[in-house]
C-alpha angles and dihedrals in degrees: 000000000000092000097046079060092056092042089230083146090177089058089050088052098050103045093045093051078066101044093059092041083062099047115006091195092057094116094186087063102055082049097059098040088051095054083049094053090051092053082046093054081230083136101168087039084052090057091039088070094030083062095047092051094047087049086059094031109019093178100049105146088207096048087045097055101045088042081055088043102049094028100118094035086052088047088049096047095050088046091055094051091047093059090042089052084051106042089048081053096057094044092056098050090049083046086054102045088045091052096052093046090055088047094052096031095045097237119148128226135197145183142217119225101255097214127059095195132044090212141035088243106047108129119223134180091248099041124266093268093057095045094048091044087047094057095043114105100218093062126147085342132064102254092241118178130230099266127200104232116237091224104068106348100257124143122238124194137213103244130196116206107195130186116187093183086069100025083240149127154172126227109207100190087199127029116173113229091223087057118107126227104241089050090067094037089056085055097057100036103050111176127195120204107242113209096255094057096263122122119226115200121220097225103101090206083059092093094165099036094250114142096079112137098246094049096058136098117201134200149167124211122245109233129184092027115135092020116188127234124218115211085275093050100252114147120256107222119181109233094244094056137082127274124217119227115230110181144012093255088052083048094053094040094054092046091046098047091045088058095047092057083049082060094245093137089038134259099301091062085048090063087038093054099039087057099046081046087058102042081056096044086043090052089042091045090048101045085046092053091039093057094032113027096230139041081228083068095093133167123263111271108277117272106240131209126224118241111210102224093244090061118119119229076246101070102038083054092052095049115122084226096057130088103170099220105216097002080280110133095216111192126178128219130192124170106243103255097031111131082223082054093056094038096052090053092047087062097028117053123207110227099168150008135219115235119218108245123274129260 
């Protein structure tokens, strides 16, 4: 009562919480910790109690007219939680039946750190809100995940098609295993033959005219490759690097947490996530320092592979090089005599190519 005068509503709810803890059948004290719980906004917290004291006074003229006042905010609240509970559901099942696929079909999978800081006051060069957004894996896509099709039980893959000569991309939501490169990039690139020979592109950005199919060198980076051990044997992972994904549980966590930090479970799982993101950032960015003695101390750029145009998604999935980050197929493009081309291959070695399939 003494803290209801003084509005310290935390303080209601949680003495209240003890009260009826105490003596469940204490009706002031529901009360009370349901008229906490609505100057809290905790609405279906708020019903919660308003339903424990009716079951002991059904006819409380306090409990009954805060149960009339917040009665659609209670019903919303418990709506909202309902669809939360079920589209976790759902994720978990589609996390599950991924994971399993990978795992049978020996495709690797990886993950970015999804924070950039380990605390809220952590200064950086670029400003905290840029160095949190860059790391999030649904930026700036949707963080969409492989799917089986219902029609004849094939996977399809979200695919980024990138091209750093342009500082440009392509974002495919659903790209069949069985397609082949060049199909999609035919797609994309689209030419159409001038009178005088010449072929003109359709992209505007295209200046030159050199995104056509045949003029074009594609690769994939190699990630997870010259891992680091601890004294215990844990892997050192610099926080800017992939991480490889090692079970179904580590799959699930990183997903879940990833949605959180989208807002999907509200803003309390938000905080909850952001700080286990941060435990796990803080323990990547000491075992590299350890090891390294600086975080500037970064790997090498990642080695890359060439894609020969007639290969299938399959195939590049399936390659021993290859670990997909965020469930996310990046692939790279440069047109052949492009300066970003040659720049790209003096920092990124090829170290190997995927063959089309054979006939």
């Amino acid at each position: 009562m003494a803290h209801m005068c003084l509005k310290n509503w935390g303080f209601v709810r949680d003495e209240s919480n003890k009260a009826v803890k105490h003596n469940p059948k204490n009706i002031k004290a529901w009360y009370r910790l349901a008229k906490a719980h609505q100057m809290l906004q905790n609405w279906e917290e708020a019903g919660n109690a308003i339903d424990s004291g009716l079951e002991i006074e059904k006819d409380n003229k306090e409990l009954l007219q805060l149960q009339t006042k917040l009665g659609t905010k209670i019903r919303k609240a418990r709506q909202l939680r309902q669809q939360r509970e079920r589209s976790r559901a759902e994720r978990t099942s589609r996390i599950k039946e991924v994971w399993r696929y990978c795992k049978e079909e020996d495709i690797a999978l990886g993950r970015v750190t999804l924070v950039g800081t380990v605390k809220d006051d952590e200064e950086d060069e670029e400003g905290n809100e840029k160095a949190e957004s860059q790391w999030h894996h649904h930026y700036p896509h949707t963080g969409q995940l492989p799917k089986r099709q219902m029609q004849d039980g094939k996977w399809t893959w979200p695919v980024l098609f990138v091209y750093p000569s342009h500082h440009q991309s392509d974002f495919i939501e659903h790209f069949g295993e069985d397609e082949m490169i060049a199909l999609r990039m035919a797609q994309m690139f689209p030419e159409q033959e001038e009178d005088d020979g010449t072929y003109e592109t359709d992209m505007p950005w295209d200046f030159n005219n050199e995104f056509r199919c045949g003029n074009l060198s594609v690769y994939f980076e190699v990630h997870c490759q010259d891992t680091d051990l601890d004294d215990k044997g844990n892997e050192i992972i610099h926080p800017e690097s992939v991480e490889r994904l090692k079970d179904q549980g580590a799959t699930m966590r990183f997903y879940e947490s990833s949605r959180a930090l989208k807002g999907d479970e509200g803003p309390e799982m938000a905080t909850v996530a952001r700080c286990m993101e941060r435990k796990h950032l803080h323990h990547q960015r000491k075992a590299w320092i350890k090891k390294h003695g600086s975080l500037w101390a970064k790997p090498n750029p990642s080695p890359v592979v060439q894609i020969h145009p007639a290969a299938t998604l399959s195939q590049v999935l399936r390659h021993a090089n290859m670990v997909v980050p965020n469930f996310l197929v990046t692939i790279t493009l440069f047109p052949l005599n492009h300066p970003a081309h040659s720049a790209y291959l003096k920092e990124h070695k090829v170290i190997g190519v995927v063959e089309p399939p054979k006939e």
